[in-house]
Tab-separated table of C-alpha atoms and ligand atoms in Angstrom:
chain	number	residue	atom	x	y	z
A	104	MET	CA	85.697	136.427	181.393
A	105	VAL	CA	87.686	133.251	181.902
A	106	HIS	CA	85.915	129.909	181.439
A	107	THR	CA	87.013	127.040	183.616
A	108	ASN	CA	86.106	123.434	182.865
A	109	SER	CA	85.551	120.627	185.390
A	110	ARG	CA	89.225	119.722	185.502
A	111	GLY	CA	90.105	123.242	186.511
A	112	TYR	CA	92.034	124.162	183.322
A	113	THR	CA	91.182	127.602	182.071
A	114	MET	CA	89.847	127.322	178.543
A	115	LYS	CA	92.188	130.069	177.458
A	116	GLY	CA	95.183	128.168	178.815
A	117	LEU	CA	94.016	124.950	177.246
A	118	SER	CA	93.449	126.474	173.823
A	119	THR	CA	96.885	128.097	173.947
A	120	LEU	CA	98.378	124.698	174.750
A	121	LEU	CA	96.473	123.107	171.862
A	122	LEU	CA	97.624	125.813	169.500
A	123	LEU	CA	101.220	125.240	170.494
A	124	LEU	CA	100.806	121.537	169.811
A	125	ILE	CA	99.073	122.022	166.478
A	126	ALA	CA	100.856	124.990	164.969
A	127	PRO	CA	104.230	123.387	164.164
A	128	LEU	CA	102.525	120.531	162.329
A	129	SER	CA	100.073	122.839	160.502
A	130	ALA	CA	97.942	119.762	159.874
A	131	ASP	CA	94.815	121.859	159.473
A	132	ALA	CA	96.529	124.660	157.601
A	133	LEU	CA	95.164	125.795	154.272
A	134	GLU	CA	97.223	124.493	151.374
A	135	VAL	CA	97.919	127.485	149.145
A	136	PHE	CA	99.390	127.404	145.658
A	137	ALA	CA	100.703	130.826	144.589
A	138	CYS	CA	101.758	131.337	140.984
A	139	GLU	CA	104.123	134.242	141.765
A	140	PRO	CA	106.255	135.186	144.794
A	141	GLU	CA	104.355	138.453	145.424
A	142	TRP	CA	101.113	136.543	146.065
A	143	GLY	CA	102.865	133.954	148.230
A	144	ALA	CA	104.191	136.882	150.287
A	145	LEU	CA	100.741	138.455	150.574
A	146	VAL	CA	99.187	135.166	151.742
A	147	LYS	CA	101.956	134.901	154.337
A	148	GLU	CA	101.081	138.376	155.640
A	149	LEU	CA	97.362	137.589	155.895
A	150	ALA	CA	97.351	133.927	156.901
A	151	GLY	CA	100.556	133.425	158.897
A	152	GLU	CA	100.667	129.918	160.343
A	153	ASN	CA	97.211	129.136	158.961
A	154	ALA	CA	98.623	128.470	155.489
A	155	ASN	CA	101.190	126.179	153.925
A	156	ILE	CA	102.313	128.040	150.816
A	157	THR	CA	103.843	126.628	147.639
A	158	VAL	CA	105.116	129.252	145.187
A	159	ALA	CA	105.381	128.121	141.566
A	160	THR	CA	107.925	130.663	140.308
A	161	THR	CA	110.934	132.541	141.642
A	162	ALA	CA	112.111	136.052	140.805
A	163	PHE	CA	114.393	134.422	138.232
A	164	GLN	CA	111.581	132.776	136.274
A	165	ASP	CA	109.410	134.499	133.708
A	166	PRO	CA	105.838	134.078	135.008
A	167	HIS	CA	104.623	134.071	131.395
A	168	ARG	CA	106.539	130.865	130.735
A	169	LEU	CA	106.756	127.846	132.993
A	170	GLN	CA	106.889	124.060	132.670
A	171	ALA	CA	103.935	122.260	134.299
A	172	ARG	CA	106.372	119.910	136.061
A	173	PRO	CA	105.240	117.011	138.317
A	174	SER	CA	106.005	118.773	141.627
A	175	LEU	CA	103.724	121.655	140.588
A	176	ILE	CA	100.965	119.264	139.534
A	177	ALA	CA	101.220	117.544	142.940
A	178	ALA	CA	101.023	120.906	144.741
A	179	THR	CA	97.944	122.023	142.785
A	180	ARG	CA	96.317	118.651	143.441
A	181	ARG	CA	96.373	119.213	147.209
A	182	ALA	CA	95.666	122.984	147.122
A	183	ASP	CA	92.677	124.561	148.871
A	184	LEU	CA	93.462	127.939	147.328
A	185	LEU	CA	95.109	128.873	144.054
A	186	ILE	CA	96.238	132.496	143.902
A	187	CYS	CA	97.639	133.832	140.663
A	188	THR	CA	97.785	137.124	138.801
A	189	GLY	CA	95.371	136.203	136.017
A	190	ALA	CA	94.772	138.597	133.098
A	191	ASP	CA	96.403	135.896	130.962
A	192	LEU	CA	99.821	136.214	132.648
A	193	GLU	CA	99.869	132.439	133.229
A	194	ILE	CA	97.864	131.481	130.111
A	195	GLY	CA	100.851	129.515	128.757
A	196	TRP	CA	100.948	127.024	131.651
A	197	LEU	CA	98.213	127.395	134.264
A	198	PRO	CA	95.285	125.920	132.256
A	199	LEU	CA	97.364	122.807	131.592
A	200	LEU	CA	98.381	122.606	135.250
A	201	LEU	CA	94.740	122.886	136.376
A	202	ARG	CA	93.670	120.164	133.945
A	203	ARG	CA	96.417	117.825	135.098
A	204	ALA	CA	95.772	118.529	138.783
A	205	GLY	CA	92.132	117.464	138.495
A	206	ASN	CA	91.325	119.361	141.715
A	207	PRO	CA	87.742	120.682	141.488
A	208	ASP	CA	88.222	123.119	144.427
A	209	ILE	CA	90.604	125.414	142.558
A	210	GLN	CA	88.979	125.482	139.117
A	211	PRO	CA	87.698	128.815	137.711
A	212	GLY	CA	84.505	129.976	139.427
A	213	ARG	CA	85.261	128.145	142.681
A	214	PRO	CA	86.149	129.979	145.954
A	215	GLY	CA	89.568	128.312	145.799
A	216	HIS	CA	90.395	130.108	142.531
A	217	PHE	CA	91.640	133.672	143.147
A	218	MET	CA	92.934	135.889	140.351
A	219	ALA	CA	94.434	139.105	141.716
A	220	ALA	CA	94.049	141.061	138.478
A	221	ASP	CA	90.251	140.753	138.772
A	222	TYR	CA	90.342	143.411	141.509
A	223	VAL	CA	92.415	146.198	139.947
A	224	ARG	CA	92.180	148.519	136.978
A	225	LYS	CA	94.265	147.174	134.105
A	226	LEU	CA	96.617	149.387	132.105
A	227	GLU	CA	97.543	149.088	128.426
A	228	ILE	CA	94.427	147.221	127.296
A	229	PRO	CA	94.950	146.866	123.545
A	230	ALA	CA	92.349	148.394	121.243
A	231	LEU	CA	92.907	145.512	118.871
A	232	ILE	CA	93.997	142.048	119.995
A	233	ASP	CA	96.301	140.430	117.511
A	234	ARG	CA	98.033	137.382	118.938
A	235	SER	CA	99.572	136.640	115.557
A	236	GLN	CA	101.928	139.527	116.239
A	237	GLY	CA	103.093	137.814	119.425
A	238	ASP	CA	101.619	140.207	121.978
A	239	ILE	CA	101.436	138.314	125.288
A	240	HIS	CA	99.368	141.015	127.042
A	241	PRO	CA	96.054	140.651	125.185
A	242	GLN	CA	93.967	141.408	128.317
A	243	GLY	CA	96.002	144.476	129.210
A	244	ASN	CA	99.182	144.571	131.259
A	245	PRO	CA	99.132	141.785	133.891
A	246	HIS	CA	102.180	142.983	135.931
A	247	ILE	CA	99.877	144.663	138.444
A	248	HIS	CA	101.703	144.290	141.759
A	249	LEU	CA	104.189	147.200	141.689
A	250	ASN	CA	101.538	149.796	142.517
A	251	ALA	CA	101.219	149.709	146.322
A	252	ASN	CA	97.531	150.648	146.102
A	253	ASN	CA	96.842	147.517	144.057
A	254	ILE	CA	98.392	145.370	146.798
A	255	SER	CA	96.082	147.013	149.333
A	256	ARG	CA	92.941	146.373	147.242
A	257	ILE	CA	93.931	142.761	146.596
A	258	ALA	CA	94.710	142.224	150.309
A	259	ASP	CA	91.099	143.136	151.217
A	260	LYS	CA	89.692	140.616	148.746
A	261	LEU	CA	92.203	137.942	149.663
A	262	ALA	CA	91.504	138.147	153.416
A	263	GLU	CA	87.784	137.845	152.677
A	264	ARG	CA	88.449	134.767	150.537
A	265	LEU	CA	90.649	133.156	153.201
A	266	GLY	CA	87.750	133.583	155.626
A	267	VAL	CA	85.360	131.867	153.196
A	268	LEU	CA	87.717	128.930	152.721
A	269	ASP	CA	88.619	128.642	156.401
A	270	PRO	CA	85.692	130.058	158.430
A	271	ALA	CA	87.078	128.756	161.733
A	272	ASN	CA	89.926	131.269	161.431
A	273	SER	CA	88.054	134.129	159.751
A	274	SER	CA	88.467	136.493	162.721
A	275	ASP	CA	92.196	135.812	162.589
A	276	TYR	CA	92.285	136.781	158.884
A	277	SER	CA	90.345	139.979	159.656
A	278	ARG	CA	92.748	140.891	162.447
A	279	ARG	CA	95.805	140.197	160.318
A	280	LEU	CA	94.290	142.229	157.479
A	281	ARG	CA	93.756	145.247	159.761
A	282	GLU	CA	97.322	145.023	161.033
A	283	PHE	CA	98.715	144.629	157.515
A	284	GLN	CA	96.658	147.493	156.073
A	285	SER	CA	97.725	149.788	158.877
A	286	ARG	CA	101.422	149.079	158.273
A	287	TRP	CA	100.950	149.141	154.484
A	288	GLU	CA	99.183	152.506	154.524
A	289	THR	CA	101.992	154.081	156.542
A	290	ALA	CA	104.590	152.557	154.232
A	291	THR	CA	102.689	153.638	151.104
A	292	THR	CA	102.577	157.232	152.308
A	293	GLY	CA	106.347	157.085	152.746
A	294	TRP	CA	106.915	155.582	149.291
A	295	GLU	CA	104.675	158.176	147.669
A	296	GLN	CA	106.567	160.984	149.421
A	297	ARG	CA	109.874	159.550	148.218
A	298	GLY	CA	108.346	159.096	144.776
A	299	GLU	CA	107.752	162.836	144.415
A	300	SER	CA	111.441	163.399	143.667
A	301	LEU	CA	111.236	160.693	140.976
A	302	GLN	CA	108.342	162.208	139.022
A	303	GLY	CA	109.090	162.308	135.311
A	304	LEU	CA	112.181	160.073	135.692
A	305	ARG	CA	112.806	158.816	132.149
A	306	LEU	CA	113.375	155.068	131.868
A	307	VAL	CA	113.532	152.433	129.181
A	308	SER	CA	112.140	149.037	130.193
A	309	HIS	CA	113.073	145.647	128.712
A	310	HIS	CA	109.545	144.190	129.070
A	311	ARG	CA	106.441	146.088	130.169
A	312	GLY	CA	106.982	144.741	133.693
A	313	PHE	CA	107.051	148.133	135.446
A	314	SER	CA	104.091	149.970	133.927
A	315	TYR	CA	102.077	149.993	137.171
A	316	LEU	CA	105.059	151.306	139.135
A	317	ALA	CA	105.480	154.067	136.528
A	318	ASP	CA	101.770	154.873	136.539
A	319	TRP	CA	101.702	155.040	140.354
A	320	LEU	CA	104.826	157.187	140.838
A	321	ASP	CA	104.512	159.149	137.587
A	322	LEU	CA	107.732	157.802	136.066
A	323	ASP	CA	108.144	158.141	132.322
A	324	ILE	CA	108.855	154.876	130.482
A	325	VAL	CA	109.826	156.255	127.091
A	326	ALA	CA	110.477	152.960	125.265
A	327	THR	CA	110.692	149.183	125.645
A	328	LEU	CA	113.450	146.907	124.346
A	329	GLU	CA	110.826	144.396	123.261
A	330	PRO	CA	109.033	145.720	120.173
A	331	LYS	CA	105.863	144.054	121.561
A	332	PRO	CA	105.337	142.358	124.948
A	333	GLY	CA	106.973	138.937	124.717
A	334	VAL	CA	108.770	139.568	121.420
A	335	PRO	CA	112.559	139.533	122.041
A	336	PRO	CA	114.465	142.702	121.104
A	337	SER	CA	115.905	142.387	117.602
A	338	ALA	CA	119.180	143.997	116.529
A	339	ALA	CA	117.251	146.275	114.177
A	340	HIS	CA	114.854	147.396	116.919
A	341	LEU	CA	117.756	148.103	119.303
A	342	ALA	CA	119.562	150.092	116.607
A	343	ARG	CA	116.442	152.183	116.041
A	344	LEU	CA	116.127	152.785	119.809
A	345	LEU	CA	119.773	153.853	120.024
A	346	GLU	CA	119.247	156.394	117.286
A	347	ALA	CA	115.978	157.701	118.723
A	348	LEU	CA	117.237	157.923	122.338
A	349	SER	CA	120.743	159.314	121.702
A	350	PRO	CA	119.716	162.995	121.657
A	351	ASN	CA	118.007	162.647	125.058
A	352	PRO	CA	119.024	159.399	126.814
A	353	PRO	CA	116.916	157.932	129.631
A	354	ALA	CA	118.276	157.779	133.210
A	355	ALA	CA	118.460	153.968	133.035
A	356	VAL	CA	117.304	150.835	131.255
A	357	VAL	CA	115.412	148.685	133.763
A	358	ARG	CA	114.760	144.957	133.672
A	359	THR	CA	113.465	142.134	135.866
A	360	PRO	CA	115.828	139.509	137.366
A	361	TYR	CA	114.537	136.966	134.819
A	362	ALA	CA	115.129	139.091	131.719
A	363	ASN	CA	118.069	138.479	129.408
A	364	GLU	CA	120.600	141.180	130.339
A	365	ARG	CA	122.334	141.419	126.957
A	366	PRO	CA	119.963	143.809	125.141
A	367	SER	CA	120.049	146.153	128.184
A	368	LEU	CA	123.845	146.040	128.297
A	369	TRP	CA	124.150	146.646	124.541
A	370	LEU	CA	122.003	149.750	124.663
A	371	THR	CA	123.241	151.209	127.971
A	372	GLU	CA	126.910	150.918	126.954
A	373	ARG	CA	126.188	152.934	123.825
A	374	LEU	CA	124.006	155.506	125.583
A	375	ASP	CA	126.367	155.645	128.590
A	376	VAL	CA	123.522	155.167	131.103
A	377	ARG	CA	122.855	152.619	133.846
A	378	ALA	CA	121.470	149.119	133.205
A	379	LEU	CA	119.358	148.514	136.283
A	380	ARG	CA	118.064	145.155	137.468
A	381	LEU	CA	115.145	145.951	139.745
A	382	PRO	CA	113.990	143.284	142.245
A	383	TYR	CA	110.529	143.076	140.543
A	384	THR	CA	109.198	140.605	143.126
A	385	VAL	CA	109.868	139.089	146.522
A	386	ASN	CA	112.999	136.968	146.475
A	387	GLU	CA	114.015	135.338	149.741
A	388	THR	CA	117.371	134.069	148.456
A	389	ASP	CA	119.073	137.285	147.356
A	390	GLY	CA	116.494	140.053	147.281
A	391	PRO	CA	113.597	141.564	149.203
A	392	ALA	CA	112.249	139.065	151.753
A	393	ASP	CA	108.749	140.552	151.854
A	394	LEU	CA	106.481	143.035	150.087
A	395	PHE	CA	107.611	145.963	152.253
A	396	ALA	CA	111.253	145.295	151.370
A	397	LEU	CA	110.320	144.908	147.688
A	398	PHE	CA	108.973	148.448	147.517
A	399	ASP	CA	111.765	149.852	149.726
A	400	MET	CA	114.466	148.334	147.518
A	401	THR	CA	112.755	149.393	144.287
A	402	LEU	CA	112.483	153.006	145.473
A	403	ALA	CA	116.089	152.985	146.709
A	404	ALA	CA	117.379	151.722	143.346
A	405	LEU	CA	115.465	154.416	141.438
A	406	GLU	CA	116.613	157.122	143.869
A	407	GLU	CA	120.223	156.097	143.302
A	408	VAL	CA	119.837	156.452	139.532
A	409	ASN	CA	118.007	159.746	139.961
A	410	ASN	CA	120.716	161.145	142.267
A	411	GLU	CA	123.495	160.178	139.852
A	412	ARG	CA	121.698	162.069	137.132
A	413	LEU	CA	121.309	165.308	139.131
B	586	ZN	ZN1	104.370	140.553	130.596
């Protein structure tokens, strides 16, 4: 049915015209503050033009460690939605940022405060929390996004939350969610099929940044360069790893773009295996531009290492 008003414009035509006028300005768009690029990318998938997104970190910044600089405080001050990983990933900077922002809408417990890790099963929850030993994963491993099934679960919750914060567009968020989930499910099936050839692939990881990827695809992370999460690799620890791994070296030593490359290079030169920088997250400047590309590129990099080994 087409509604026509007294001036003879069809309502559909008029609303399309209004949308065209409004969209480029995004005056009514939700202001979203994403702590990490993967969540900025997910908001973009589910909100499109309905959100203006500020992302606090890049693929080259350790999300555990960040300065609460003035531009970030300004962005949190105007945010309608804060989306972060949680599980203490941002414990070193986010509480300070939230205090300085003084924005009641995004404080813990409010609809504008969304922690992705609340909606997935955490790995590596320590039996005994001992911060004095420098472990920066006291709530379990917070690097949850490299299991495609976690992204799907979080997408459901995020679309629901966007609808709560912006009820006028809730049907749009539902539609975008359905479209995203349909594409994501097809892609996930493909990644899991490709992953079958990678089962049992032995890797060493600098930080425990790839545990969810390994858990999902049944990769075998046999050691980490950091003796504990967040504790830099010492010469003694690396020497012990070299000795322990020499009889049966891993296929590669993997790291994030933000990790110091030197410990990886030291060990891989001596073991004669690949040092592999995986994309880790979305990176529009020189890496995967969206979440689909992130998983595609990660799988491709692991397949290359696996093929060299065979
Ligand atoms: Zn970590």
